[in-house]
Amino acid sequence: MTESLDPTDWAILAELQRDARLPLTELGRRVNLSASAATERLRRLEGAGVITGYHAEIDLGKAGYPVLAVVRLKYPGSRHEPLHKLLGERAEILECLRTTGDDCYTLKIAAASMAHLERTVDELAQFGSTTTNLVYSRTLPYRGPREPARDLDA
Amino acid sequence: MTESLDPTDWAILAELQRDARLPLTELGRRVNLSASAATERLRRLEGAGVITGYHAEIDLGKAGYPVLAVVRLKYPGSRHEPLHKLLGERAEILECLRTTGDDCYTLKIAAASMAHLERTVDELAQFGSTTTNLVYSRTLPYRGPREPARDLDA
DNA sequence: CCTGAAAATCGCAGTCG
DNA sequence: CGACTGCGATTTTCAGG
């Protein structure tokens, strides 16, 4: 399951989470490997599905989406296809987590205006009751998983 | 504010959100620009802060963090420094959004085990009351902002 | 995991519309 | 001023050890 990542693998993951466009030669330098060895490890991590993609991070405000909101959706039925269809159509829904608890889904929505957010939430409300919270700020920069401290299951 | 992004800019953003490691020559090809013109546009987008970084996306389960949870924190006081200090120390907290509403913060936490999650939530609980929801699944692949349809403020 | 060479790419001039 | 061309330096890729 955990494709047994060694410290070098984690070093590669850390570097590419920080800067996905790092050249392979420079990557090799940073993890004390030749470029070809680093490349081979990287291909292995990609092939095993540990790395699922490389993405540019966009400033939502500068891109014209100054309104960010967390919306929780309480979804009574068990027919989830219509919701998934809406998720596919509405690009303003950036993330959708299905969770335990009273609210079945937690979504993150980027909108161009309050009116736009209102319209999007209205569309979601046809599926169930919604709770919307506006986001003041992200208090953390981008972050992904790091090498575990080795006793987390203790 | 919205550095007036034209369709070519959006095409560049779309390509790099899909694959941040795309070579500049191939990027130019896809947006019908020469490599140097594409590069210049890209540097402009980076310089303007529209693109804030390039990140590898890691499969949390395969990386040894099979437990994902959304934790909402109701934070009574106004002294936020101690919380921010904890955020900096606990790498398992992947995201922290400060929001309106009863719960001041919404956090996303990746844990190696339920015990690990429990410990992390306990640390958060010293700041206020917490609500924890486990994540069954992400129902959407990675997604970022796209070119607006031009009448979103209507 | 390393070396080494061929092919592709990157970065930087200078030039055109 | 934004985009294109040309060329040297770097990077990528793929042999083979």
CSV table of C-alpha atoms (C1' of nucleotides) in Angstrom, one decimal:
chain,number,residue,atom,x,y,z
A,1,MET,CA,0.0,0.0,0.0
A,2,THR,CA,2.6,2.5,1.1
A,3,GLU,CA,5.0,1.6,-1.7
A,4,SER,CA,7.7,1.7,0.9
A,5,LEU,CA,9.2,5.1,0.2
A,6,ASP,CA,12.8,5.6,1.4
A,7,PRO,CA,14.3,8.9,2.5
A,8,THR,CA,15.5,9.6,-1.0
A,9,ASP,CA,12.0,9.1,-2.4
A,10,TRP,CA,10.7,11.5,0.2
A,11,ALA,CA,13.4,14.0,-0.7
A,12,ILE,CA,12.3,13.9,-4.3
A,13,LEU,CA,8.6,14.3,-3.3
A,14,ALA,CA,9.5,17.3,-1.1
A,15,GLU,CA,11.4,19.0,-3.9
A,16,LEU,CA,8.7,18.5,-6.5
A,17,GLN,CA,6.0,19.6,-4.2
A,18,ARG,CA,7.9,22.8,-3.6
A,19,ASP,CA,8.7,23.3,-7.3
A,20,ALA,CA,7.3,20.9,-9.8
A,21,ARG,CA,9.2,22.4,-12.7
A,22,LEU,CA,12.6,21.6,-11.2
A,23,PRO,CA,14.9,20.2,-13.9
A,24,LEU,CA,15.8,16.6,-13.4
A,25,THR,CA,19.5,17.4,-13.3
A,26,GLU,CA,19.0,19.9,-10.5
A,27,LEU,CA,16.6,17.4,-8.8
A,28,GLY,CA,19.4,14.8,-8.9
A,29,ARG,CA,21.9,17.3,-7.5
A,30,ARG,CA,19.6,18.1,-4.5
A,31,VAL,CA,18.9,14.5,-3.6
A,32,ASN,CA,22.5,13.4,-4.3
A,33,LEU,CA,21.7,11.3,-7.3
A,34,SER,CA,22.7,11.4,-11.0
A,35,ALA,CA,20.1,12.8,-13.3
A,36,SER,CA,19.3,9.5,-14.8
A,37,ALA,CA,18.9,7.8,-11.4
A,38,ALA,CA,16.7,10.6,-10.2
A,39,THR,CA,14.6,10.3,-13.3
A,40,GLU,CA,14.2,6.5,-12.9
A,41,ARG,CA,13.0,7.0,-9.3
A,42,LEU,CA,10.7,9.7,-10.4
A,43,ARG,CA,9.2,7.5,-13.2
A,44,ARG,CA,8.7,4.7,-10.6
A,45,LEU,CA,6.9,7.1,-8.3
A,46,GLU,CA,4.7,8.3,-11.1
A,47,GLY,CA,4.0,4.7,-12.3
A,48,ALA,CA,3.1,3.5,-8.8
A,49,GLY,CA,0.6,6.3,-8.6
A,50,VAL,CA,2.4,8.0,-5.7
A,51,ILE,CA,2.7,11.2,-7.8
A,52,THR,CA,-0.7,11.8,-9.4
A,53,GLY,CA,0.1,15.0,-11.3
A,54,TYR,CA,1.9,18.3,-11.5
A,55,HIS,CA,-0.2,21.4,-11.2
A,56,ALA,CA,0.3,25.2,-11.5
A,57,GLU,CA,-1.1,27.0,-8.5
A,58,ILE,CA,-3.2,30.1,-9.5
A,59,ASP,CA,-4.0,33.1,-7.3
A,60,LEU,CA,-7.8,33.0,-7.2
A,61,GLY,CA,-8.1,36.7,-6.6
A,62,LYS,CA,-5.8,37.7,-9.5
A,63,ALA,CA,-7.6,35.2,-11.8
A,64,GLY,CA,-10.9,37.0,-11.2
A,65,TYR,CA,-12.3,34.8,-8.4
A,66,PRO,CA,-12.1,37.0,-5.3
A,67,VAL,CA,-14.8,35.1,-3.4
A,68,LEU,CA,-14.0,31.8,-1.9
A,69,ALA,CA,-16.4,29.8,0.2
A,70,VAL,CA,-16.8,26.5,2.0
A,71,VAL,CA,-20.2,25.0,1.5
A,72,ARG,CA,-21.5,21.9,3.3
A,73,LEU,CA,-24.3,20.0,1.7
A,74,LYS,CA,-26.7,17.8,3.6
A,75,TYR,CA,-27.8,15.3,1.0
A,76,PRO,CA,-30.9,13.3,2.0
A,77,GLY,CA,-31.2,10.7,-0.8
A,78,SER,CA,-28.8,8.1,-2.0
A,79,ARG,CA,-28.9,9.0,-5.7
A,80,HIS,CA,-25.6,10.8,-6.2
A,81,GLU,CA,-25.4,10.9,-10.0
A,82,PRO,CA,-27.3,14.2,-10.4
A,83,LEU,CA,-24.9,15.9,-8.0
A,84,HIS,CA,-21.9,14.4,-9.7
A,85,LYS,CA,-23.2,15.7,-13.0
A,86,LEU,CA,-23.4,19.2,-11.6
A,87,LEU,CA,-19.9,18.9,-10.1
A,88,GLY,CA,-18.7,18.2,-13.6
A,89,GLU,CA,-20.4,21.1,-15.1
A,90,ARG,CA,-19.6,23.8,-12.6
A,91,ALA,CA,-16.0,24.6,-12.8
A,92,GLU,CA,-16.3,27.0,-9.8
A,93,ILE,CA,-16.5,24.0,-7.5
A,94,LEU,CA,-12.9,23.4,-6.9
A,95,GLU,CA,-13.1,20.5,-4.5
A,96,CYS,CA,-15.7,18.1,-3.2
A,97,LEU,CA,-15.2,15.8,-0.3
A,98,ARG,CA,-17.7,13.2,0.8
A,99,THR,CA,-17.6,13.0,4.5
A,100,THR,CA,-19.0,11.3,7.6
A,101,GLY,CA,-21.4,13.3,9.7
A,102,ASP,CA,-24.5,15.3,9.2
A,103,ASP,CA,-23.2,17.1,6.1
A,104,CYS,CA,-22.5,14.5,3.5
A,105,TYR,CA,-20.4,16.7,1.3
A,106,THR,CA,-17.9,19.6,1.9
A,107,LEU,CA,-17.2,21.7,-1.1
A,108,LYS,CA,-14.9,24.6,-1.9
A,109,ILE,CA,-16.2,27.1,-4.3
A,110,ALA,CA,-14.5,30.0,-6.1
A,111,ALA,CA,-16.8,32.7,-7.4
A,112,ALA,CA,-16.4,35.9,-9.3
A,113,SER,CA,-18.8,37.8,-7.2
A,114,MET,CA,-21.3,37.3,-4.4
A,115,ALA,CA,-24.0,37.1,-7.0
A,116,HIS,CA,-22.1,34.3,-8.7
A,117,LEU,CA,-21.7,32.5,-5.4
A,118,GLU,CA,-25.4,32.8,-4.7
A,119,ARG,CA,-26.3,31.3,-8.0
A,120,THR,CA,-24.0,28.4,-7.5
A,121,VAL,CA,-25.2,27.7,-4.0
A,122,ASP,CA,-28.8,27.9,-5.2
A,123,GLU,CA,-27.9,25.1,-7.7
A,124,LEU,CA,-26.5,23.0,-4.9
A,125,ALA,CA,-29.5,23.7,-2.7
A,126,GLN,CA,-31.8,21.7,-5.0
A,127,PHE,CA,-30.1,18.6,-3.7
A,128,GLY,CA,-30.3,19.3,0.1
A,129,SER,CA,-29.8,22.0,2.7
A,130,THR,CA,-26.5,23.9,2.5
A,131,THR,CA,-24.4,25.8,5.0
A,132,THR,CA,-22.1,28.4,3.4
A,133,ASN,CA,-19.1,30.0,5.1
A,134,LEU,CA,-17.0,32.7,3.3
A,135,VAL,CA,-13.3,32.4,3.5
A,136,TYR,CA,-11.4,35.4,4.9
A,137,SER,CA,-8.0,34.0,4.2
A,138,ARG,CA,-5.9,30.9,3.8
A,139,THR,CA,-3.6,30.9,6.8
A,140,LEU,CA,-1.2,28.4,5.2
A,141,PRO,CA,0.7,28.3,2.0
A,142,TYR,CA,0.4,25.2,-0.2
A,143,ARG,CA,1.3,22.1,1.6
A,144,GLY,CA,1.4,18.4,0.9
A,145,PRO,CA,2.4,15.3,2.8
A,146,ARG,CA,5.9,14.9,4.3
A,147,GLU,CA,8.0,12.0,5.4
A,148,PRO,CA,6.4,10.5,8.6
A,149,ALA,CA,8.3,10.6,11.9
A,150,ARG,CA,8.2,6.8,12.0
A,151,ASP,CA,6.1,6.3,15.1
A,152,LEU,CA,2.7,7.8,14.0
A,153,ASP,CA,0.8,4.6,14.7
A,154,ALA,CA,2.1,4.4,18.3
B,1,MET,CA,-6.7,43.4,-9.9
B,2,THR,CA,-7.6,40.9,-12.5
B,3,GLU,CA,-4.5,41.5,-14.5
B,4,SER,CA,-6.7,41.3,-17.6
B,5,LEU,CA,-6.0,37.8,-18.7
B,6,ASP,CA,-6.8,37.2,-22.4
B,7,PRO,CA,-7.8,33.9,-23.9
B,8,THR,CA,-4.2,33.0,-24.6
B,9,ASP,CA,-3.3,33.6,-21.0
B,10,TRP,CA,-6.1,31.3,-19.9
B,11,ALA,CA,-5.0,28.7,-22.3
B,12,ILE,CA,-1.5,28.8,-20.8
B,13,LEU,CA,-3.0,28.6,-17.3
B,14,ALA,CA,-5.2,25.6,-18.3
B,15,GLU,CA,-2.3,23.7,-19.8
B,16,LEU,CA,0.0,24.3,-16.8
B,17,GLN,CA,-2.7,23.4,-14.3
B,18,ARG,CA,-3.1,20.1,-16.1
B,19,ASP,CA,0.6,19.4,-16.5
B,20,ALA,CA,3.0,21.8,-14.8
B,21,ARG,CA,6.0,20.1,-16.2
B,22,LEU,CA,5.0,20.7,-19.8
B,23,PRO,CA,8.1,22.0,-21.8
B,24,LEU,CA,7.9,25.6,-22.9
B,25,THR,CA,8.1,24.6,-26.6
B,26,GLU,CA,5.2,22.2,-26.3
B,27,LEU,CA,3.3,24.8,-24.3
B,28,GLY,CA,3.8,27.3,-27.1
B,29,ARG,CA,2.7,24.7,-29.6
B,30,ARG,CA,-0.6,24.1,-27.7
B,31,VAL,CA,-1.5,27.8,-27.4
B,32,ASN,CA,-0.3,28.7,-31.0
B,33,LEU,CA,2.7,30.7,-30.0
B,34,SER,CA,6.4,30.4,-30.4
B,35,ALA,CA,8.3,29.1,-27.5
B,36,SER,CA,9.8,32.4,-26.7
B,37,ALA,CA,6.5,34.3,-26.8
B,38,ALA,CA,4.9,31.6,-24.6
B,39,THR,CA,7.8,31.9,-22.2
B,40,GLU,CA,7.5,35.7,-22.0
B,41,ARG,CA,3.8,35.4,-21.3
B,42,LEU,CA,4.5,32.8,-18.6
B,43,ARG,CA,7.1,35.0,-16.9
B,44,ARG,CA,4.6,37.9,-16.9
B,45,LEU,CA,2.0,35.7,-15.3
B,46,GLU,CA,4.5,34.5,-12.7
B,47,GLY,CA,5.8,38.0,-12.1
B,48,ALA,CA,2.2,39.4,-11.7
B,49,GLY,CA,1.6,36.7,-9.1
B,50,VAL,CA,-1.2,35.0,-11.1
B,51,ILE,CA,0.8,31.8,-10.9
B,52,THR,CA,2.0,31.3,-7.4
B,53,GLY,CA,3.8,28.0,-7.8
B,54,TYR,CA,4.1,24.6,-9.3
B,55,HIS,CA,3.4,21.5,-7.2
B,56,ALA,CA,3.5,17.8,-7.5
B,57,GLU,CA,0.3,16.2,-6.3
B,58,ILE,CA,0.8,13.2,-4.0
B,59,ASP,CA,-1.6,10.3,-3.4
B,60,LEU,CA,-2.1,10.6,0.3
B,61,GLY,CA,-3.0,6.9,0.8
B,62,LYS,CA,0.1,5.7,-1.2
B,63,ALA,CA,2.2,8.1,0.8
B,64,GLY,CA,1.2,6.6,4.1
B,65,TYR,CA,-1.6,8.9,5.1
B,66,PRO,CA,-4.8,6.9,4.5
B,67,VAL,CA,-6.9,9.0,6.9
B,68,LEU,CA,-8.2,12.4,5.7
B,69,ALA,CA,-10.5,14.5,7.8
B,70,VAL,CA,-12.1,17.9,7.8
B,71,VAL,CA,-11.9,19.6,11.2
B,72,ARG,CA,-13.7,22.8,12.0
B,73,LEU,CA,-12.4,24.8,14.9
B,74,LYS,CA,-14.5,27.2,17.0
B,75,TYR,CA,-11.9,29.7,18.3
B,76,PRO,CA,-13.1,31.9,21.2
B,77,GLY,CA,-10.2,34.3,21.6
B,78,SER,CA,-8.6,36.7,19.3
B,79,ARG,CA,-5.0,35.6,19.9
B,80,HIS,CA,-4.3,33.7,16.8
B,81,GLU,CA,-0.5,33.4,17.2
B,82,PRO,CA,-0.5,30.1,19.2
B,83,LEU,CA,-2.7,28.5,16.6
B,84,HIS,CA,-0.5,29.7,13.7
B,85,LYS,CA,2.5,28.3,15.6
B,86,LEU,CA,0.9,24.9,15.8
B,87,LEU,CA,-0.1,25.1,12.1
B,88,GLY,CA,3.6,25.6,11.2
B,89,GLU,CA,4.7,22.7,13.3
B,90,ARG,CA,2.1,20.1,12.4
B,91,ALA,CA,2.8,19.1,8.8
B,92,GLU,CA,-0.3,16.8,8.9
B,93,ILE,CA,-2.5,20.0,8.7
B,94,LEU,CA,-2.6,20.4,4.9
B,95,GLU,CA,-4.9,23.4,4.7
B,96,CYS,CA,-6.4,26.0,7.0
B,97,LEU,CA,-9.1,28.4,6.0
B,98,ARG,CA,-10.3,31.2,8.2
B,99,THR,CA,-14.0,31.6,7.6
B,100,THR,CA,-17.1,33.5,8.6
B,101,GLY,CA,-19.6,31.7,10.7
B,102,ASP,CA,-19.6,29.8,14.0
B,103,ASP,CA,-16.5,27.8,13.2
B,104,CYS,CA,-13.6,30.3,12.7
B,105,TYR,CA,-11.3,27.8,11.0
B,106,THR,CA,-11.8,24.9,8.6
B,107,LEU,CA,-8.8,22.6,8.4
B,108,LYS,CA,-7.9,19.6,6.3
B,109,ILE,CA,-5.8,17.0,8.1
B,110,ALA,CA,-4.0,14.0,6.7
B,111,ALA,CA,-3.1,11.3,9.3
B,112,ALA,CA,-1.3,8.0,9.2
B,113,SER,CA,-3.9,6.3,11.5
B,114,MET,CA,-6.9,7.1,13.6
B,115,ALA,CA,-4.6,7.3,16.6
B,116,HIS,CA,-2.6,9.9,14.8
B,117,LEU,CA,-5.7,11.9,13.9
B,118,GLU,CA,-6.9,11.7,17.4
B,119,ARG,CA,-3.7,13.1,18.7
B,120,THR,CA,-3.7,16.0,16.2
B,121,VAL,CA,-7.3,16.9,16.9
B,122,ASP,CA,-6.5,16.8,20.6
B,123,GLU,CA,-3.8,19.4,20.0
B,124,LEU,CA,-6.3,21.6,18.2
B,125,ALA,CA,-8.9,21.1,20.9
B,126,GLN,CA,-6.8,23.1,23.3
B,127,PHE,CA,-7.7,26.2,21.3
B,128,GLY,CA,-11.5,25.7,21.1
B,129,SER,CA,-14.2,23.2,20.4
B,130,THR,CA,-13.6,21.0,17.3
B,131,THR,CA,-15.9,19.2,14.9
B,132,THR,CA,-14.3,16.4,13.0
B,133,ASN,CA,-15.6,14.7,9.8
B,134,LEU,CA,-13.7,11.8,8.2
B,135,VAL,CA,-13.4,11.9,4.4
B,136,TYR,CA,-14.8,8.9,2.5
B,137,SER,CA,-13.5,10.0,-0.9
B,138,ARG,CA,-12.7,13.0,-3.0
B,139,THR,CA,-15.4,13.1,-5.7
B,140,LEU,CA,-13.5,15.4,-7.9
B,141,PRO,CA,-10.0,15.2,-9.5
B,142,TYR,CA,-7.7,18.2,-9.0
B,143,ARG,CA,-9.2,21.4,-10.3
B,144,GLY,CA,-8.3,25.0,-10.4
B,145,PRO,CA,-9.9,28.2,-11.8
B,146,ARG,CA,-10.9,28.4,-15.5
B,147,GLU,CA,-11.6,31.2,-17.9
B,148,PRO,CA,-14.8,32.9,-16.8
B,149,ALA,CA,-17.9,32.9,-19.0
B,150,ARG,CA,-17.8,36.7,-19.1
B,151,ASP,CA,-21.2,37.4,-17.4
B,152,LEU,CA,-20.6,36.1,-13.9
B,153,ASP,CA,-21.3,39.4,-12.3
B,154,ALA,CA,-24.6,39.7,-14.0
C,1,DC,C1',23.0,3.5,-9.7
C,2,DC,C1',26.5,5.6,-12.9
C,3,DT,C1',28.6,7.3,-17.4
C,4,DG,C1',28.3,9.2,-22.0
C,5,DA,C1',26.5,10.8,-26.4
C,6,DA,C1',22.5,12.2,-29.4
C,7,DA,C1',18.2,14.8,-29.5
C,8,DA,C1',15.4,18.2,-27.6
C,9,DT,C1',14.9,22.2,-24.8
C,10,DC,C1',16.1,26.6,-22.5
C,11,DG,C1',17.7,31.4,-22.3
C,12,DC,C1',19.3,35.2,-24.6
C,13,DA,C1',20.6,38.0,-28.2
C,14,DG,C1',19.0,40.7,-32.2
C,15,DT,C1',15.1,41.7,-35.6
C,16,DC,C1',10.6,42.3,-37.7
C,17,DG,C1',5.8,44.0,-37.8
D,1,DC,C1',5.7,46.6,-27.5
D,2,DG,C1',4.6,41.8,-28.4
D,3,DA,C1',6.1,38.0,-31.1
D,4,DC,C1',9.6,35.6,-34.1
D,5,DT,C1',14.4,33.7,-35.5
D,6,DG,C1',19.1,31.9,-34.5
D,7,DC,C1',22.6,30.1,-31.7
D,8,DG,C1',25.3,28.5,-27.6
D,9,DA,C1',24.5,26.3,-23.0
D,10,DT,C1',21.8,23.2,-20.5
D,11,DT,C1',18.6,19.4,-20.0
D,12,DT,C1',16.4,15.2,-21.4
D,13,DT,C1',16.6,10.6,-22.9
D,14,DC,C1',18.5,6.2,-23.8
D,15,DA,C1',22.1,3.2,-24.6
D,16,DG,C1',25.4,0.2,-22.0
D,17,DG,C1',28.3,-1.1,-17.9
